[in-house]
PDB file of C-alpha atoms in Angstrom:
ATOM      1  CA  MET A   1      14.313  60.810 -40.800  1.00  0.00           C
ATOM      2  CA  ASN A   2      14.807  57.410 -42.329  1.00  0.00           C
ATOM      3  CA  GLY A   3      15.898  54.760 -39.844  1.00  0.00           C
ATOM      4  CA  ILE A   4      14.293  56.413 -36.801  1.00  0.00           C
ATOM      5  CA  PRO A   5      11.352  54.333 -35.536  1.00  0.00           C
ATOM      6  CA  PRO A   6       8.193  56.213 -34.526  1.00  0.00           C
ATOM      7  CA  LEU A   7       7.742  56.948 -30.830  1.00  0.00           C
ATOM      8  CA  LYS A   8       5.595  54.531 -28.845  1.00  0.00           C
ATOM      9  CA  PRO A   9       2.410  55.958 -27.293  1.00  0.00           C
ATOM     10  CA  ASP A  10       2.578  56.893 -23.615  1.00  0.00           C
ATOM     11  CA  ARG A  11      -0.346  54.621 -22.774  1.00  0.00           C
ATOM     12  CA  ILE A  12      -2.105  51.706 -24.405  1.00  0.00           C
ATOM     13  CA  GLU A  13      -5.561  52.439 -25.729  1.00  0.00           C
ATOM     14  CA  PRO A  14      -8.359  50.332 -24.161  1.00  0.00           C
ATOM     15  CA  LEU A  15      -9.896  47.554 -26.254  1.00  0.00           C
ATOM     16  CA  GLU A  16     -13.445  48.621 -25.368  1.00  0.00           C
ATOM     17  CA  PRO A  17     -15.165  51.419 -27.290  1.00  0.00           C
ATOM     18  CA  PRO A  18     -15.499  54.722 -25.391  1.00  0.00           C
ATOM     19  CA  GLY A  19     -18.238  54.684 -22.736  1.00  0.00           C
ATOM     20  CA  ILE A  20     -18.113  50.903 -22.151  1.00  0.00           C
ATOM     21  CA  GLU A  21     -16.322  49.742 -19.032  1.00  0.00           C
ATOM     22  CA  PRO A  22     -15.341  46.134 -18.252  1.00  0.00           C
ATOM     23  CA  LEU A  23     -17.263  44.319 -15.524  1.00  0.00           C
ATOM     24  CA  PRO A  24     -15.566  44.118 -12.130  1.00  0.00           C
ATOM     25  CA  GLY A  25     -14.283  40.734 -10.942  1.00  0.00           C
ATOM     26  CA  GLU A  26     -16.398  38.497  -8.737  1.00  0.00           C
ATOM     27  CA  PRO A  27     -16.428  39.641  -5.100  1.00  0.00           C
ATOM     28  CA  GLU A  28     -14.591  37.540  -2.533  1.00  0.00           C
ATOM     29  CA  GLU A  29     -16.861  35.424  -0.343  1.00  0.00           C
ATOM     30  CA  PRO A  30     -16.567  36.273   3.343  1.00  0.00           C
ATOM     31  CA  GLY A  31     -15.091  33.459   5.429  1.00  0.00           C
ATOM     32  CA  GLY A  32     -12.745  32.100   2.774  1.00  0.00           C
ATOM     33  CA  PRO A  33     -13.254  29.039   0.586  1.00  0.00           C
ATOM     34  CA  GLU A  34     -15.888  26.430   1.414  1.00  0.00           C
ATOM     35  CA  THR A  35     -13.423  23.535   1.472  1.00  0.00           C
ATOM     36  CA  GLU A  36     -10.058  23.147   3.120  1.00  0.00           C
ATOM     37  CA  PRO A  37      -7.032  23.030   0.832  1.00  0.00           C
ATOM     38  CA  ALA A  38      -5.772  19.571  -0.070  1.00  0.00           C
ATOM     39  CA  PRO A  39      -2.734  18.314   1.857  1.00  0.00           C
ATOM     40  CA  PRO A  40       0.548  18.360  -0.064  1.00  0.00           C
ATOM     41  CA  ASP A  41       1.112  15.420  -2.379  1.00  0.00           C
ATOM     42  CA  ARG A  42       3.601  12.946  -0.918  1.00  0.00           C
ATOM     43  CA  TYR A  43       3.807  10.645  -3.915  1.00  0.00           C
ATOM     44  CA  GLU A  44       7.287   9.651  -4.971  1.00  0.00           C
ATOM     45  CA  PRO A  45       7.915   7.990  -8.342  1.00  0.00           C
ATOM     46  CA  GLY A  46       8.548   4.259  -8.107  1.00  0.00           C
ATOM     47  CA  THR A  47       6.524   3.740  -4.923  1.00  0.00           C
ATOM     48  CA  SER A  48       2.985   2.618  -4.289  1.00  0.00           C
ATOM     49  CA  PRO A  49       0.854   3.560  -1.265  1.00  0.00           C
ATOM     50  CA  ASP A  50       1.682   0.220   0.423  1.00  0.00           C
ATOM     51  CA  GLU A  51       5.435   0.684  -0.090  1.00  0.00           C
ATOM     52  CA  TYR A  52       5.621   4.325   0.945  1.00  0.00           C
ATOM     53  CA  PRO A  53       6.595   4.689   4.619  1.00  0.00           C
ATOM     54  CA  VAL A  54       4.419   6.532   7.107  1.00  0.00           C
ATOM     55  CA  GLN A  55       5.710   9.989   7.958  1.00  0.00           C
ATOM     56  CA  PRO A  56       6.696  10.660  11.593  1.00  0.00           C
ATOM     57  CA  GLY A  57       3.679  11.772  13.596  1.00  0.00           C
ATOM     58  CA  GLU A  58       1.149  10.072  11.316  1.00  0.00           C
ATOM     59  CA  ASP A  59      -0.971   7.086  12.285  1.00  0.00           C
ATOM     60  CA  ASP A  60      -0.748   4.057  10.040  1.00  0.00           C
ATOM     61  CA  GLU A  61      -4.357   2.995   9.433  1.00  0.00           C
ATOM     62  CA  ARG A  62      -3.425   0.196   7.022  1.00  0.00           C
ATOM     63  CA  PRO A  63      -3.489  -3.400   8.259  1.00  0.00           C
ATOM     64  CA  PRO A  64      -0.057  -4.994   8.716  1.00  0.00           C
ATOM     65  CA  GLN A  65       1.303  -6.635   5.568  1.00  0.00           C
ATOM     66  CA  PRO A  66       2.808 -10.140   5.722  1.00  0.00           C
ATOM     67  CA  ALA A  67       6.591 -10.089   5.314  1.00  0.00           C
TER      68      ALA A  67
END
């Protein structure tokens, strides 16, 4: 019997003592989250907001920069 590892248990024993059950997770709020998700980040390394071009379909609200 040397060299044969013991068999693993069929199931893992719970960490809580018998008779104690973990609390359920928080219930989901109806209607979804209160805020809208943030738009995807469009930052590219090496550019600043003034240098980054406006994406097609977006309005450029910045004042024109002198050339």
